[in-house]
CSV table of C-alpha atoms in Angstrom, one decimal:
chain,number,residue,atom,x,y,z
A,150,MET,CA,-67.6,-5.0,-51.2
A,151,THR,CA,-69.5,-6.7,-48.3
A,152,SER,CA,-68.2,-10.0,-46.9
A,153,SER,CA,-70.7,-12.4,-45.3
A,154,LEU,CA,-69.8,-12.9,-41.6
A,155,PHE,CA,-72.6,-15.4,-40.7
A,156,ARG,CA,-73.3,-19.0,-41.5
A,157,GLY,CA,-76.8,-19.7,-42.7
A,158,ARG,CA,-79.0,-22.7,-42.1
A,159,PRO,CA,-77.4,-26.0,-43.3
A,160,ARG,CA,-78.5,-26.9,-46.8
A,161,ARG,CA,-79.5,-30.4,-45.6
A,162,ALA,CA,-82.1,-29.2,-43.1
A,163,THR,CA,-84.9,-30.0,-45.5
A,164,SER,CA,-83.6,-33.5,-46.1
A,165,HIS,CA,-83.6,-34.1,-42.3
A,166,ILE,CA,-87.3,-33.2,-42.0
A,167,SER,CA,-88.1,-35.6,-44.9
A,168,VAL,CA,-86.2,-38.4,-43.1
A,169,ARG,CA,-88.1,-37.8,-39.8
A,170,VAL,CA,-91.5,-37.8,-41.6
A,171,ALA,CA,-90.5,-41.1,-43.4
A,172,HIS,CA,-89.6,-42.6,-40.0
A,173,THR,CA,-93.0,-41.5,-38.6
A,174,LEU,CA,-94.9,-43.0,-41.4
A,175,LEU,CA,-93.0,-46.3,-41.3
A,176,GLY,CA,-93.7,-46.5,-37.5
A,177,GLY,CA,-97.4,-45.9,-38.0
A,178,LEU,CA,-97.6,-48.6,-40.7
A,179,ALA,CA,-95.7,-51.0,-38.5
A,180,GLY,CA,-98.2,-50.4,-35.7
A,181,VAL,CA,-101.1,-51.0,-38.1
A,182,VAL,CA,-99.6,-54.3,-39.3
A,183,TRP,CA,-99.0,-55.4,-35.7
A,184,LEU,CA,-102.6,-54.8,-34.8
A,185,VAL,CA,-104.1,-56.4,-37.9
A,186,LEU,CA,-101.9,-59.5,-38.1
A,187,PRO,CA,-103.6,-61.4,-35.2
A,188,GLY,CA,-107.1,-61.0,-36.6
A,189,THR,CA,-106.1,-62.3,-40.1
A,190,THR,CA,-104.3,-65.4,-38.9
A,191,PHE,CA,-106.0,-68.8,-39.2
A,192,ASP,CA,-105.6,-71.7,-36.8
A,193,GLU,CA,-105.0,-74.4,-39.3
A,194,GLY,CA,-104.4,-77.1,-36.7
A,195,ALA,CA,-107.8,-76.8,-34.9
A,196,ALA,CA,-110.0,-80.0,-34.7
A,197,VAL,CA,-113.3,-80.2,-36.6
A,198,ALA,CA,-116.2,-81.4,-34.3
A,199,GLY,CA,-118.8,-82.0,-37.0
A,200,PRO,CA,-120.8,-80.4,-39.6
A,201,ARG,CA,-122.7,-78.1,-37.3
A,202,THR,CA,-119.5,-77.1,-35.5
A,203,GLY,CA,-117.7,-76.5,-38.7
A,204,THR,CA,-120.5,-74.3,-39.9
A,205,VAL,CA,-120.4,-72.2,-36.7
A,206,GLN,CA,-116.6,-71.9,-37.0
A,207,ARG,CA,-116.8,-70.7,-40.6
A,208,VAL,CA,-119.4,-68.1,-39.7
A,209,GLU,CA,-117.3,-67.0,-36.7
A,210,ALA,CA,-114.2,-66.8,-39.0
A,211,GLN,CA,-116.0,-64.8,-41.5
A,212,GLU,CA,-117.2,-62.4,-38.8
A,213,ASP,CA,-113.6,-62.1,-37.4
A,214,GLU,CA,-112.3,-61.4,-40.9
A,215,SER,CA,-115.0,-58.8,-41.4
A,216,SER,CA,-114.2,-57.2,-38.1
A,217,ALA,CA,-110.5,-57.1,-38.9
A,218,ALA,CA,-111.1,-55.6,-42.3
A,219,ASP,CA,-113.3,-53.0,-40.6
A,220,LEU,CA,-110.4,-52.1,-38.3
A,221,VAL,CA,-107.9,-51.5,-41.1
A,222,LEU,CA,-109.2,-48.2,-42.4
A,223,PRO,CA,-109.6,-46.6,-39.0
A,224,LEU,CA,-106.1,-47.7,-38.0
A,225,LEU,CA,-104.7,-46.4,-41.2
A,226,ALA,CA,-106.4,-43.1,-40.6
A,227,VAL,CA,-105.0,-43.0,-37.1
A,228,GLY,CA,-101.5,-43.7,-38.4
A,229,ALA,CA,-101.7,-41.0,-41.1
A,230,ALA,CA,-103.0,-38.6,-38.5
A,231,GLY,CA,-100.0,-39.4,-36.3
A,232,ALA,CA,-97.6,-38.9,-39.1
A,233,VAL,CA,-99.1,-35.5,-39.9
A,234,ALA,CA,-99.0,-34.5,-36.3
A,235,GLY,CA,-95.3,-35.6,-36.0
A,236,TYR,CA,-94.4,-33.6,-39.1
A,237,THR,CA,-96.3,-30.6,-37.8
A,238,TYR,CA,-94.6,-30.8,-34.5
A,239,VAL,CA,-91.1,-31.0,-36.1
A,240,ARG,CA,-91.8,-28.0,-38.2
A,241,ARG,CA,-93.2,-25.9,-35.3
A,242,THR,CA,-90.2,-26.9,-33.2
A,243,ARG,CA,-87.7,-25.8,-35.9
A,244,ARG,CA,-89.5,-22.5,-36.4
A,245,ALA,CA,-89.6,-21.8,-32.6
A,246,ARG,CA,-85.8,-22.3,-32.4
A,247,THR,CA,-85.1,-19.7,-35.1
A,248,ARG,CA,-87.5,-16.9,-34.2
A,249,THR,CA,-87.5,-14.2,-31.6
A,250,THR,CA,-91.1,-14.6,-30.4
A,251,PRO,CA,-91.8,-15.1,-26.6
A,252,GLY,CA,-92.7,-18.7,-27.3
A,253,GLY,CA,-89.4,-19.6,-28.9
A,254,SER,CA,-85.7,-19.3,-28.0
A,255,LEU,CA,-83.3,-17.5,-30.3
A,256,VAL,CA,-80.4,-19.6,-31.6
A,257,ALA,CA,-78.0,-17.1,-33.1
A,258,PRO,CA,-75.8,-18.4,-36.0
A,259,TRP,CA,-72.0,-18.7,-35.3
A,260,THR,CA,-70.0,-15.5,-35.9
A,261,PRO,CA,-66.3,-15.0,-35.3
A,262,SER,CA,-65.3,-12.8,-32.4
A,263,THR,CA,-63.7,-9.4,-33.0
A,264,GLY,CA,-60.3,-10.9,-32.0
A,265,GLU,CA,-60.7,-13.8,-34.4
A,266,LEU,CA,-61.8,-11.5,-37.2
A,267,ASP,CA,-58.8,-9.2,-36.5
A,268,ALA,CA,-56.4,-12.1,-36.7
A,269,GLN,CA,-58.0,-13.3,-39.9
A,270,ALA,CA,-57.6,-9.8,-41.4
A,271,LYS,CA,-53.9,-9.7,-40.5
A,272,ALA,CA,-53.2,-13.1,-41.9
A,273,LEU,CA,-55.0,-12.4,-45.2
A,274,LEU,CA,-53.1,-9.1,-45.5
A,275,VAL,CA,-49.8,-10.9,-45.2
A,276,THR,CA,-50.9,-13.7,-47.6
A,277,ALA,CA,-52.2,-11.2,-50.2
A,278,ASP,CA,-49.0,-9.1,-50.1
A,279,ASP,CA,-46.9,-12.2,-50.5
A,280,CYS,CA,-49.0,-13.3,-53.5
A,281,VAL,CA,-48.6,-9.9,-55.1
A,282,ARG,CA,-44.9,-9.7,-54.5
A,283,GLY,CA,-44.3,-13.3,-55.8
A,284,SER,CA,-46.5,-12.8,-58.8
A,285,ARG,CA,-44.7,-9.5,-59.7
A,286,ALA,CA,-41.3,-11.3,-59.5
A,287,GLN,CA,-42.4,-14.2,-61.6
A,288,LEU,CA,-44.1,-11.9,-64.2
A,289,GLY,CA,-40.7,-10.3,-64.7
A,290,PHE,CA,-39.1,-13.5,-65.9
A,291,VAL,CA,-42.0,-14.3,-68.2
A,292,GLU,CA,-42.0,-10.8,-69.7
A,293,ALA,CA,-38.3,-11.1,-70.4
A,294,ARG,CA,-39.1,-14.2,-72.4
A,295,PHE,CA,-42.3,-13.3,-74.2
A,296,GLY,CA,-42.5,-9.6,-74.2
A,297,GLU,CA,-44.9,-7.0,-72.7
A,298,THR,CA,-47.8,-7.6,-75.1
A,299,ALA,CA,-48.0,-11.3,-74.3
A,300,VAL,CA,-48.2,-10.7,-70.5
A,301,ALA,CA,-50.7,-7.8,-70.7
A,302,PRO,CA,-53.7,-9.8,-69.2
A,303,LEU,CA,-51.4,-11.0,-66.4
A,304,ALA,CA,-50.1,-7.5,-65.8
A,305,ALA,CA,-53.7,-6.2,-65.7
A,306,ALA,CA,-54.7,-8.8,-63.1
A,307,LEU,CA,-51.6,-7.9,-61.0
A,308,ARG,CA,-52.6,-4.2,-61.1
A,309,ASP,CA,-56.1,-5.0,-60.0
A,310,ALA,CA,-54.8,-7.1,-57.1
A,311,GLU,CA,-52.4,-4.3,-56.1
A,312,GLY,CA,-55.3,-1.9,-56.1
A,313,GLU,CA,-57.4,-4.1,-53.8
A,314,LEU,CA,-54.4,-4.7,-51.6
A,315,THR,CA,-53.7,-1.0,-51.3
A,316,ALA,CA,-57.3,-0.3,-50.3
A,317,ALA,CA,-57.1,-3.1,-47.7
A,318,PHE,CA,-53.9,-1.7,-46.2
A,319,ARG,CA,-55.5,1.8,-46.1
A,320,MET,CA,-58.5,0.4,-44.2
A,321,ARG,CA,-56.1,-1.4,-41.8
A,322,GLN,CA,-54.1,1.7,-41.1
A,323,GLN,CA,-57.3,3.6,-40.3
A,324,TYR,CA,-58.4,0.7,-38.1
A,325,ASP,CA,-55.1,0.8,-36.2
A,326,ASP,CA,-55.5,4.6,-35.8
A,327,GLY,CA,-58.9,4.0,-34.1
A,328,VAL,CA,-61.1,4.9,-37.0
A,329,PRO,CA,-64.0,4.1,-36.9
A,330,GLU,CA,-64.7,4.1,-33.1
A,331,GLU,CA,-68.0,2.2,-32.9
A,332,ALA,CA,-67.6,-1.6,-32.3
A,333,ALA,CA,-70.1,-2.5,-35.0
A,334,ALA,CA,-68.3,-0.3,-37.5
A,335,ARG,CA,-64.9,-1.6,-36.6
A,336,ARG,CA,-66.1,-5.2,-37.2
A,337,HIS,CA,-67.5,-4.0,-40.6
A,338,ALA,CA,-64.0,-2.5,-41.4
A,339,LEU,CA,-62.3,-5.8,-40.6
A,340,ALA,CA,-64.8,-7.6,-42.8
A,341,GLY,CA,-64.0,-5.1,-45.6
A,342,ILE,CA,-60.3,-5.8,-45.2
A,343,VAL,CA,-61.0,-9.6,-45.5
A,344,GLY,CA,-63.1,-9.0,-48.6
A,345,ARG,CA,-60.5,-6.8,-50.3
A,346,CYS,CA,-57.7,-9.4,-49.6
A,347,GLU,CA,-59.9,-12.2,-50.9
A,348,GLU,CA,-60.7,-10.3,-54.0
A,349,ALA,CA,-57.0,-9.6,-54.7
A,350,GLY,CA,-56.3,-13.3,-54.3
A,351,ARG,CA,-59.2,-14.3,-56.6
A,352,ARG,CA,-58.0,-11.9,-59.3
A,353,LEU,CA,-54.5,-13.5,-59.3
A,354,ASP,CA,-56.0,-17.0,-59.1
A,355,GLY,CA,-58.1,-16.3,-62.1
A,356,GLU,CA,-55.0,-15.7,-64.3
A,357,ALA,CA,-52.9,-18.5,-62.9
A,358,ALA,CA,-54.0,-21.0,-65.6
A,359,GLY,CA,-53.2,-18.4,-68.3
A,360,PHE,CA,-49.8,-17.8,-66.7
A,361,ASP,CA,-49.0,-21.6,-66.8
A,362,LEU,CA,-50.3,-21.9,-70.4
A,363,LEU,CA,-48.1,-19.0,-71.5
A,364,ARG,CA,-45.0,-20.1,-69.7
A,365,ALA,CA,-45.4,-23.8,-70.4
A,366,LEU,CA,-42.2,-24.9,-68.7
A,367,GLU,CA,-42.6,-28.5,-69.9
A,368,LYS,CA,-42.2,-27.1,-73.5
A,369,GLY,CA,-39.8,-24.2,-73.0
A,370,LEU,CA,-37.7,-25.2,-70.1
A,371,GLY,CA,-34.4,-24.7,-71.9
A,372,GLU,CA,-35.2,-21.1,-72.8
A,373,ALA,CA,-36.4,-20.3,-69.3
A,374,LEU,CA,-33.2,-21.8,-67.9
A,375,GLU,CA,-31.1,-19.6,-70.2
A,376,ILE,CA,-32.9,-16.4,-69.1
A,377,ALA,CA,-32.5,-17.3,-65.4
A,378,GLU,CA,-28.8,-18.2,-65.9
A,379,GLY,CA,-28.3,-14.9,-67.8
A,380,ARG,CA,-29.7,-12.9,-64.9
A,381,PHE,CA,-27.6,-14.9,-62.5
A,382,ARG,CA,-24.4,-14.2,-64.4
A,383,ALA,CA,-25.2,-10.5,-64.5
A,384,LEU,CA,-25.8,-10.3,-60.8
A,385,ALA,CA,-22.7,-12.3,-60.0
A,386,GLY,CA,-20.7,-9.8,-62.1
A,387,ARG,CA,-22.3,-6.9,-60.2
A,388,THR,CA,-21.6,-8.3,-56.8
A,389,GLY,CA,-17.9,-7.4,-56.7
A,390,THR,CA,-18.5,-3.9,-58.0
A,391,VAL,CA,-21.2,-3.2,-55.5
A,392,GLU,CA,-19.1,-4.5,-52.7
A,393,ALA,CA,-16.2,-2.2,-53.7
A,394,LEU,CA,-18.6,0.8,-53.9
A,395,LEU,CA,-20.0,0.0,-50.4
A,396,ALA,CA,-16.5,-0.1,-49.0
A,397,ASP,CA,-15.7,3.3,-50.5
A,398,TRP,CA,-18.9,4.8,-49.1
A,399,ARG,CA,-18.1,3.5,-45.6
A,400,GLU,CA,-14.9,5.6,-45.7
A,401,ARG,CA,-16.6,8.6,-47.1
A,402,TYR,CA,-19.8,8.8,-45.0
A,403,ALA,CA,-20.7,8.3,-41.3
A,404,PRO,CA,-21.5,4.7,-40.3
A,405,SER,CA,-25.2,5.6,-40.0
A,406,ALA,CA,-25.3,6.5,-43.7
A,407,THR,CA,-24.6,2.9,-44.9
A,408,ALA,CA,-26.3,1.1,-42.0
A,409,PRO,CA,-29.5,0.3,-44.0
A,410,VAL,CA,-27.5,-1.9,-46.4
A,411,THR,CA,-25.2,-3.5,-43.9
A,412,GLY,CA,-24.8,-7.2,-44.9
A,413,HIS,CA,-26.6,-6.7,-48.2
A,414,THR,CA,-23.7,-8.0,-50.4
A,415,GLU,CA,-23.2,-11.0,-48.1
A,416,GLN,CA,-26.8,-11.9,-48.3
A,417,ALA,CA,-26.8,-11.4,-52.1
A,418,LYS,CA,-23.9,-13.9,-52.3
A,419,ASP,CA,-25.9,-16.4,-50.2
A,420,ARG,CA,-28.8,-16.1,-52.6
A,421,LEU,CA,-26.6,-16.6,-55.6
A,422,VAL,CA,-25.0,-19.7,-54.1
A,423,PHE,CA,-28.4,-21.1,-53.5
A,424,ALA,CA,-29.4,-20.2,-57.1
A,425,THR,CA,-26.3,-21.9,-58.4
A,426,LEU,CA,-27.3,-25.1,-56.7
A,427,ARG,CA,-30.9,-25.0,-57.9
A,428,LEU,CA,-29.9,-24.1,-61.5
A,429,ASN,CA,-27.6,-27.1,-61.6
A,430,GLN,CA,-30.2,-29.4,-60.3
A,431,SER,CA,-32.7,-28.0,-62.8
A,432,ARG,CA,-30.2,-28.7,-65.7
A,433,GLN,CA,-29.6,-32.2,-64.5
A,434,CYS,CA,-33.3,-33.0,-64.1
A,435,ALA,CA,-33.9,-31.6,-67.6
A,436,ASP,CA,-31.3,-33.8,-69.1
A,437,ARG,CA,-33.0,-36.8,-67.5
A,438,ALA,CA,-36.4,-35.6,-68.9
A,439,GLU,CA,-37.7,-35.0,-65.4
A,440,THR,CA,-39.5,-31.9,-66.4
A,441,GLU,CA,-41.6,-31.4,-63.3
A,442,ARG,CA,-38.7,-31.5,-60.9
A,443,ALA,CA,-36.6,-29.4,-63.2
A,444,ALA,CA,-39.3,-26.7,-63.2
A,445,LEU,CA,-39.5,-26.8,-59.4
A,446,HIS,CA,-35.8,-26.2,-59.1
A,447,LEU,CA,-35.9,-23.5,-61.7
A,448,ARG,CA,-38.6,-21.6,-59.8
A,449,ALA,CA,-36.6,-21.8,-56.6
A,450,ALA,CA,-33.5,-20.5,-58.4
A,451,GLU,CA,-35.6,-17.6,-59.8
A,452,GLY,CA,-36.8,-16.7,-56.4
A,453,ALA,CA,-33.2,-16.5,-55.1
A,454,ILE,CA,-32.1,-14.5,-58.1
A,455,ALA,CA,-34.9,-12.0,-57.5
A,456,GLN,CA,-33.9,-11.6,-53.9
A,457,ALA,CA,-30.2,-11.2,-54.7
A,458,ALA,CA,-31.2,-8.4,-57.2
A,459,VAL,CA,-33.2,-6.7,-54.4
A,460,PHE,CA,-30.1,-6.6,-52.2
A,461,LEU,CA,-27.7,-5.3,-54.8
A,462,ASP,CA,-30.2,-2.8,-56.2
A,463,GLY,CA,-30.7,-1.5,-52.6
A,464,VAL,CA,-27.0,-0.8,-52.2
A,465,GLU,CA,-26.7,1.0,-55.5
A,466,ARG,CA,-29.9,3.0,-54.9
A,467,LEU,CA,-28.7,4.1,-51.5
A,468,GLY,CA,-25.4,5.2,-53.0
A,469,ALA,CA,-27.2,7.3,-55.5
A,470,ALA,CA,-29.4,8.8,-52.8
A,471,LEU,CA,-26.4,9.7,-50.6
A,472,ALA,CA,-24.7,11.5,-53.5
A,473,SER,CA,-27.9,13.4,-54.3
A,474,ALA,CA,-28.4,14.3,-50.6
A,475,GLU,CA,-24.7,15.5,-50.3
A,476,ALA,CA,-25.2,17.9,-53.2
A,477,LEU,CA,-28.6,19.1,-51.8
A,478,VAL,CA,-27.6,19.8,-48.2
A,479,PRO,CA,-26.0,23.3,-48.8
A,480,THR,CA,-29.1,24.4,-50.8
A,481,ALA,CA,-31.4,23.0,-48.2
A,482,LEU,CA,-29.6,24.9,-45.5
A,483,THR,CA,-30.0,28.1,-47.4
A,484,GLY,CA,-33.7,27.4,-48.0
A,485,ALA,CA,-34.2,26.6,-44.3
A,486,GLU,CA,-32.5,29.9,-43.2
A,487,ALA,CA,-34.8,31.8,-45.6
A,488,GLU,CA,-37.9,30.1,-44.0
A,489,LEU,CA,-36.6,31.1,-40.6
A,490,ALA,CA,-36.2,34.7,-41.7
A,491,ARG,CA,-39.8,34.8,-43.1
A,492,ALA,CA,-41.1,33.2,-39.9
A,493,ARG,CA,-39.5,35.9,-37.8
A,494,SER,CA,-40.9,38.7,-39.9
A,495,ARG,CA,-44.4,37.7,-40.8
A,496,PRO,CA,-47.4,37.6,-38.4
A,497,ALA,CA,-47.8,34.1,-36.9
A,498,ASP,CA,-51.0,32.1,-36.5
A,499,VAL,CA,-49.7,30.6,-33.3
A,500,PRO,CA,-48.9,32.1,-29.9
A,501,SER,CA,-45.6,34.1,-30.0
A,502,GLY,CA,-44.1,31.9,-27.3
A,503,GLU,CA,-44.7,28.7,-29.3
A,504,LEU,CA,-43.4,30.4,-32.5
A,505,TRP,CA,-40.1,31.4,-30.9
A,506,ALA,CA,-39.7,27.9,-29.5
A,507,ARG,CA,-40.0,26.5,-33.0
A,508,ILE,CA,-37.5,29.0,-34.3
A,509,LEU,CA,-35.0,28.2,-31.6
A,510,HIS,CA,-35.4,24.5,-32.2
A,511,ALA,CA,-34.8,25.0,-36.0
A,512,ASP,CA,-31.8,27.2,-35.3
A,513,GLY,CA,-30.2,24.5,-33.2
A,514,ALA,CA,-30.9,21.7,-35.7
A,515,LEU,CA,-29.3,23.7,-38.5
A,516,ALA,CA,-26.3,24.5,-36.3
A,517,VAL,CA,-25.8,20.7,-35.7
A,518,VAL,CA,-25.9,20.1,-39.5
A,519,ARG,CA,-23.3,22.7,-40.2
A,520,ASP,CA,-21.1,21.4,-37.5
A,521,GLU,CA,-21.3,17.8,-38.8
A,522,ARG,CA,-20.3,18.9,-42.2
A,523,THR,CA,-17.1,20.5,-41.0
A,524,THR,CA,-16.0,18.0,-38.3
A,525,GLY,CA,-15.7,14.8,-40.3
A,526,PRO,CA,-17.7,12.2,-42.3
A,527,SER,CA,-21.4,12.9,-42.2
A,528,ASP,CA,-24.7,11.3,-43.1
A,529,PRO,CA,-26.2,13.5,-45.9
A,530,LEU,CA,-29.6,11.8,-45.7
A,531,ALA,CA,-29.8,12.3,-41.9
A,532,ALA,CA,-28.8,15.9,-42.4
A,533,LEU,CA,-31.6,16.5,-44.8
A,534,ARG,CA,-34.0,14.7,-42.5
A,535,ARG,CA,-33.0,17.0,-39.6
A,536,ILE,CA,-33.4,20.1,-41.8
A,537,VAL,CA,-36.8,19.2,-43.1
A,538,ARG,CA,-38.3,18.1,-39.8
A,539,SER,CA,-37.0,21.2,-37.9
A,540,VAL,CA,-38.3,23.7,-40.4
A,541,ALA,CA,-41.6,21.9,-41.3
A,542,PRO,CA,-43.6,23.5,-38.4
A,543,LEU,CA,-42.6,26.9,-39.8
A,544,THR,CA,-43.2,26.3,-43.5
A,545,ALA,CA,-46.4,27.1,-45.1
A,546,GLU,CA,-45.8,24.7,-48.1
A,547,PRO,CA,-43.6,21.8,-47.0
A,548,THR,CA,-43.7,20.1,-50.4
A,549,ALA,CA,-42.5,23.2,-52.4
A,550,GLY,CA,-39.1,24.3,-53.3
A,551,VAL,CA,-35.8,22.9,-52.3
A,552,LEU,CA,-37.1,21.7,-48.9
A,553,GLY,CA,-39.9,19.8,-50.7
A,554,ALA,CA,-37.3,18.1,-52.9
A,555,ALA,CA,-35.2,17.2,-49.8
A,556,ALA,CA,-38.2,15.8,-48.0
A,557,LEU,CA,-39.2,13.8,-51.1
A,558,LEU,CA,-35.6,12.3,-51.4
A,559,VAL,CA,-35.5,11.4,-47.8
A,560,GLY,CA,-39.0,9.8,-47.8
A,561,ARG,CA,-38.4,7.8,-51.0
A,562,THR,CA,-35.1,6.4,-49.7
A,563,ALA,CA,-36.7,5.4,-46.4
A,564,ILE,CA,-39.6,3.6,-48.2
A,565,SER,CA,-37.1,1.8,-50.4
A,566,ALA,CA,-35.1,0.6,-47.4
A,567,ALA,CA,-38.2,-0.7,-45.6
A,568,ASP,CA,-39.5,-2.4,-48.7
A,569,ASP,CA,-36.2,-4.2,-49.2
A,570,VAL,CA,-36.5,-5.7,-45.8
A,571,VAL,CA,-40.1,-6.9,-46.4
A,572,ALA,CA,-39.2,-8.2,-49.9
A,573,THR,CA,-36.2,-10.3,-48.8
A,574,HIS,CA,-37.7,-11.5,-45.4
A,575,ARG,CA,-41.4,-11.7,-46.2
A,576,GLY,CA,-41.6,-15.1,-44.7
A,577,ALA,CA,-41.1,-13.4,-41.3
A,578,VAL,CA,-42.6,-10.0,-41.6
A,579,GLY,CA,-46.1,-9.4,-40.2
A,580,ALA,CA,-49.1,-7.3,-41.1
A,581,ALA,CA,-48.2,-4.2,-39.0
A,582,ALA,CA,-44.9,-3.5,-40.8
A,583,ARG,CA,-46.5,-4.0,-44.2
A,584,THR,CA,-49.4,-1.7,-43.3
A,585,ARG,CA,-47.0,1.1,-42.2
A,586,LEU,CA,-45.1,0.6,-45.4
A,587,ALA,CA,-48.2,0.9,-47.6
A,588,GLU,CA,-49.2,4.0,-45.7
A,589,ALA,CA,-45.8,5.6,-46.3
A,590,SER,CA,-46.1,4.9,-50.0
A,591,ARG,CA,-49.5,6.5,-50.1
A,592,LEU,CA,-48.4,9.6,-48.3
A,593,LEU,CA,-45.1,10.2,-50.3
A,594,ALA,CA,-46.6,12.6,-52.8
A,595,GLU,CA,-48.7,14.7,-50.4
A,596,ASP,CA,-46.6,14.6,-47.2
A,597,PRO,CA,-43.1,13.3,-47.7
A,598,THR,CA,-42.2,14.0,-44.0
A,599,ALA,CA,-45.0,11.8,-42.7
A,600,ALA,CA,-44.1,9.2,-45.3
A,601,ASP,CA,-40.6,9.1,-44.0
A,602,GLU,CA,-41.9,8.6,-40.4
A,603,TYR,CA,-44.2,5.7,-41.5
A,604,ALA,CA,-41.4,4.1,-43.5
A,605,GLY,CA,-39.0,4.3,-40.5
A,606,ALA,CA,-41.7,2.6,-38.3
A,607,ALA,CA,-42.3,0.0,-41.0
A,608,ARG,CA,-38.6,-0.9,-41.2
A,609,ASP,CA,-38.3,-1.1,-37.4
A,610,LEU,CA,-41.3,-3.4,-37.1
A,611,ALA,CA,-40.0,-5.6,-40.0
A,612,GLU,CA,-36.6,-6.0,-38.4
A,613,GLN,CA,-38.3,-6.8,-35.1
A,614,ASP,CA,-40.4,-9.5,-36.8
A,615,VAL,CA,-37.3,-11.0,-38.3
A,616,ARG,CA,-35.6,-11.2,-35.0
A,617,VAL,CA,-38.6,-12.7,-33.3
A,618,TYR,CA,-39.2,-15.2,-36.1
A,619,GLY,CA,-36.3,-17.4,-35.0
A,620,ASN,CA,-38.0,-17.9,-31.6
A,621,PRO,CA,-40.9,-20.4,-32.0
A,622,ALA,CA,-42.1,-19.7,-28.4
A,623,ALA,CA,-42.4,-16.0,-28.9
A,624,GLU,CA,-45.8,-14.5,-29.6
A,625,HIS,CA,-46.2,-11.2,-31.4
A,626,GLU,CA,-49.0,-9.4,-33.1
A,627,SER,CA,-47.9,-10.3,-36.6
A,628,GLY,CA,-49.2,-13.9,-36.1
A,629,VAL,CA,-46.0,-15.3,-37.7
A,630,ALA,CA,-43.9,-17.9,-35.9
A,631,GLY,CA,-41.3,-20.4,-36.9
A,632,ALA,CA,-37.6,-20.9,-37.4
A,633,ILE,CA,-35.2,-19.3,-39.8
A,634,LEU,CA,-33.5,-21.9,-42.1
A,635,GLY,CA,-30.2,-21.2,-43.6
A,636,GLY,CA,-30.1,-17.6,-42.4
A,637,VAL,CA,-33.1,-16.1,-44.2
A,638,LEU,CA,-33.5,-18.3,-47.3
A,639,LEU,CA,-37.0,-19.2,-46.3
A,640,ASP,CA,-38.7,-17.6,-49.4
A,641,ALA,CA,-36.2,-19.1,-51.8
A,642,GLU,CA,-36.6,-22.6,-50.4
A,643,THR,CA,-40.4,-22.3,-50.8
A,644,PRO,CA,-40.8,-21.3,-54.5
A,645,THR,CA,-44.0,-19.6,-55.6
A,646,THR,CA,-45.3,-18.7,-58.9
A,647,PHE,CA,-47.9,-16.3,-60.3
A,648,GLY,CA,-51.2,-16.6,-58.5
A,649,GLY,CA,-53.3,-16.1,-55.4
A,650,PRO,CA,-53.6,-18.1,-52.2
A,651,ARG,CA,-55.2,-21.1,-54.0
A,652,THR,CA,-52.7,-21.4,-56.7
A,653,ARG,CA,-49.4,-19.8,-55.6
A,654,THR,CA,-47.8,-23.1,-54.3
A,655,ARG,CA,-49.0,-25.3,-57.1
A,656,ALA,CA,-46.5,-27.7,-58.7
């Protein structure tokens, strides 16, 4: 879609011309009255000398009145001509200001600079992504209460918004990669990003009223509270189990293996403590029939519960990935050795020197993996990543066979780790990290190795944004600045609901 970048002529321009013409006519009429008044005024206090003198005076008065009457029409014509001339002058002046003829000067309408348009595109990407993520979380609570069929229109709107946002992120990634190169085309690309984000927001805003009507917290607050409390209790019961699993994995694997989920259980507990407070406040307000305040506290509790679930799910998902990677490493080593043997035997499409350099590099990487497996706790995912990346330049089909499965596992795990950071710290994460994450998700099926690289970059950028977020004086390209409250409970303390930018913070 094409977004308008220019401001047109103000709608009240026509009314301004009408006002000026009216002023001109009033001025002309005032001048006429001023000229006519002296001739039509009688001197009632003059002395009368006699019959003859009175007669002469009456004749002169009649002549004066006739002369004054004769002057009215010409003066009116002069005034009308002046009004028409003024109106014509105003119109010609306005046309001269807006045309590119030699007699006029061009007055270009206001347009944002490329830098301003770039900043707007980044801000809208962050806002649209937050709206989609918040709407998805809220839709989960409503679906648990009413079922999949009842929320079908809302789910369709969410899918449409996700599609627009995916396209916007793709355009942003191309823009960051320098495509297109022409200045005008780059401005057009930024305008396209803005339009896509606005369309995603409009799609969600359009279903916000339907969401409120379906949920109707003022009527079903008790049931909604029970669902939220049930999820809270389930997460609280999982916390201890997940914490024990994480402690076991830290003894079993190298420190780098569990680094992506360091602090997850502690942050999950923080979110649950926050949820406990808000659930209690919601119950108390409901008992006092303060439905609006009760709903506000409930939404805040739901946001904290959703974030706690992200932390715990992330730990369990990483544990499953480590187990799968540990079982896959021996097979991946065998597959990599077979690829090296084929590379040595078949004709190469690269110079022989470069080919043997690639082979030597791959041999060294595989030797490191074998050594780590025998010397102590290792990082299975890092081992798979090393195997895949070292053999990729020698593999004709990097997505096939055991090496393709290994690359897919590594890429999927990296994307999940980056997405968890964005989901639980989205109040601080800027557009660059989200764009790299979206590109990683897009590439996962066709090039898992590239997806892994983009996901790693996304996580690094997101963590950098979180660190910078606590420094209000710092300036960084994400355009986000502020202070962290209560660790990273920013999102939970600002509850959102289903909707786009215009409706996401409604009461």
